[in-house]
Short mmCIF file of C-alpha atoms in Angstrom, two decimals:
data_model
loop_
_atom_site.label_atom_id
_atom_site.label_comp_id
_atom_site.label_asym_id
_atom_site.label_seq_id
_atom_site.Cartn_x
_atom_site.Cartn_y
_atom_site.Cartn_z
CA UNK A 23 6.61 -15.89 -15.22
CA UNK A 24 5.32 -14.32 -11.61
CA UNK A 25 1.51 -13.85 -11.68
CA UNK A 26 0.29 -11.00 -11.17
CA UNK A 27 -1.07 -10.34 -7.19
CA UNK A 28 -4.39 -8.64 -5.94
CA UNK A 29 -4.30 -6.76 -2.60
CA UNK A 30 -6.83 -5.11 -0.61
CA UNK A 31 -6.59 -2.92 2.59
CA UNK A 32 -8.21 0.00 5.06
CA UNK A 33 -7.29 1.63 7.44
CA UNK A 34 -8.81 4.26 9.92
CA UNK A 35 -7.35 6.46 12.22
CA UNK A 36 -8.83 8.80 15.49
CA UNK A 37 -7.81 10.75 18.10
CA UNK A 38 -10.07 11.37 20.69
CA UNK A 39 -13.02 12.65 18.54
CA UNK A 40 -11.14 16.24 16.97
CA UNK A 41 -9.83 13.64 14.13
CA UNK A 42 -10.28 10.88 11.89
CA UNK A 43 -9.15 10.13 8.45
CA UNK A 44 -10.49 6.76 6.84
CA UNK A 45 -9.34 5.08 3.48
CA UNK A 46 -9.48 1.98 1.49
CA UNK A 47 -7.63 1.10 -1.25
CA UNK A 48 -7.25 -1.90 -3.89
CA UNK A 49 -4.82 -2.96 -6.93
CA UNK A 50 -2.32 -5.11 -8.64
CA UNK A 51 0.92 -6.06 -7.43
CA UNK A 52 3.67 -7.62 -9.79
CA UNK A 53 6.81 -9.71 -7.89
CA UNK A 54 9.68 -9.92 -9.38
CA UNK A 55 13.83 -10.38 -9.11
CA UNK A 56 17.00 -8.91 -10.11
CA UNK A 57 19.30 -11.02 -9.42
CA UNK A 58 18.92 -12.67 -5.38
CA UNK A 59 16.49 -9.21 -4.56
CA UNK A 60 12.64 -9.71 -4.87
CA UNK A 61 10.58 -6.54 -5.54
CA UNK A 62 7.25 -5.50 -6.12
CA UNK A 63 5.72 -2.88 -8.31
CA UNK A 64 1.87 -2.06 -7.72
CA UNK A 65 -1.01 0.06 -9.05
CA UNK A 66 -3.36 1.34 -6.40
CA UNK A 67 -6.64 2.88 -6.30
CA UNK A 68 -7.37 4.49 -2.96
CA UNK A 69 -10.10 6.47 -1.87
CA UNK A 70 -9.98 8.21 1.64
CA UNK A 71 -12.33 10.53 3.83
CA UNK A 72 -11.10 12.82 6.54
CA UNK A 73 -13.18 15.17 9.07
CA UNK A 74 -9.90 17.32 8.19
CA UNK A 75 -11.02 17.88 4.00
CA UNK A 76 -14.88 17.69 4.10
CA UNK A 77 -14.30 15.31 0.71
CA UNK A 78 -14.28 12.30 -0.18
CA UNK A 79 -10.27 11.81 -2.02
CA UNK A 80 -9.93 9.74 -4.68
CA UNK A 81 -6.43 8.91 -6.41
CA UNK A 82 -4.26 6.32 -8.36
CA UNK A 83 -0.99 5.14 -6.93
CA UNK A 84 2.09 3.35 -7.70
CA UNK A 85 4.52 1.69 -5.60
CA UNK A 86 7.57 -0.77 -5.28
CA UNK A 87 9.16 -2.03 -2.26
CA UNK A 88 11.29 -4.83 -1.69
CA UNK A 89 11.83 -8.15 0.41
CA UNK A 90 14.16 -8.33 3.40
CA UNK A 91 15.55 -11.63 3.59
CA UNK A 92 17.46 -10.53 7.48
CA UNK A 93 13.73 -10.08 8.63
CA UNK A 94 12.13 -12.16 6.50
CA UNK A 95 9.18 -10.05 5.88
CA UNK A 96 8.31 -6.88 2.72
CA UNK A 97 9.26 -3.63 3.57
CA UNK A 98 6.05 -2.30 3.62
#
């Protein structure tokens, strides 16, 4: 049995002071494979501000992407 994974992140983006949008975001990942392919399914709570909304967003999320061996890297 795969354990589950924890991941954490941020990110902020600008252009020349008429924009920004910040978030952050935290949750669970799973690994697992069918067969030779290794994917991952994952829960996400993310939370983001933006000059664009006046608000601060707040939202769950779910996700799966999966390993390329070629590149050797996730496909996120």
């Amino acid at each position: 049995m795969t354990p589950l994974q924890t991941t954490v992140g941020g990110v902020y983006l600008s252009e020349m002071e008429c924009f920004f949008h910040s978030e952050i975001y935290a949750g669970v990942q799973w690994p697992f494979r069918i067969k030779q392919q290794r994917f991952k399914v994952g829960s996400y709570f993310r939370t983001s501000y933006s000059n664009h909304s006046k608000a601060i967003d707040a939202q769950v999320k779910f996700g799966v992407s999966f390993f390329n061996p070629v590149k050797n890297q996730w496909s996120y």
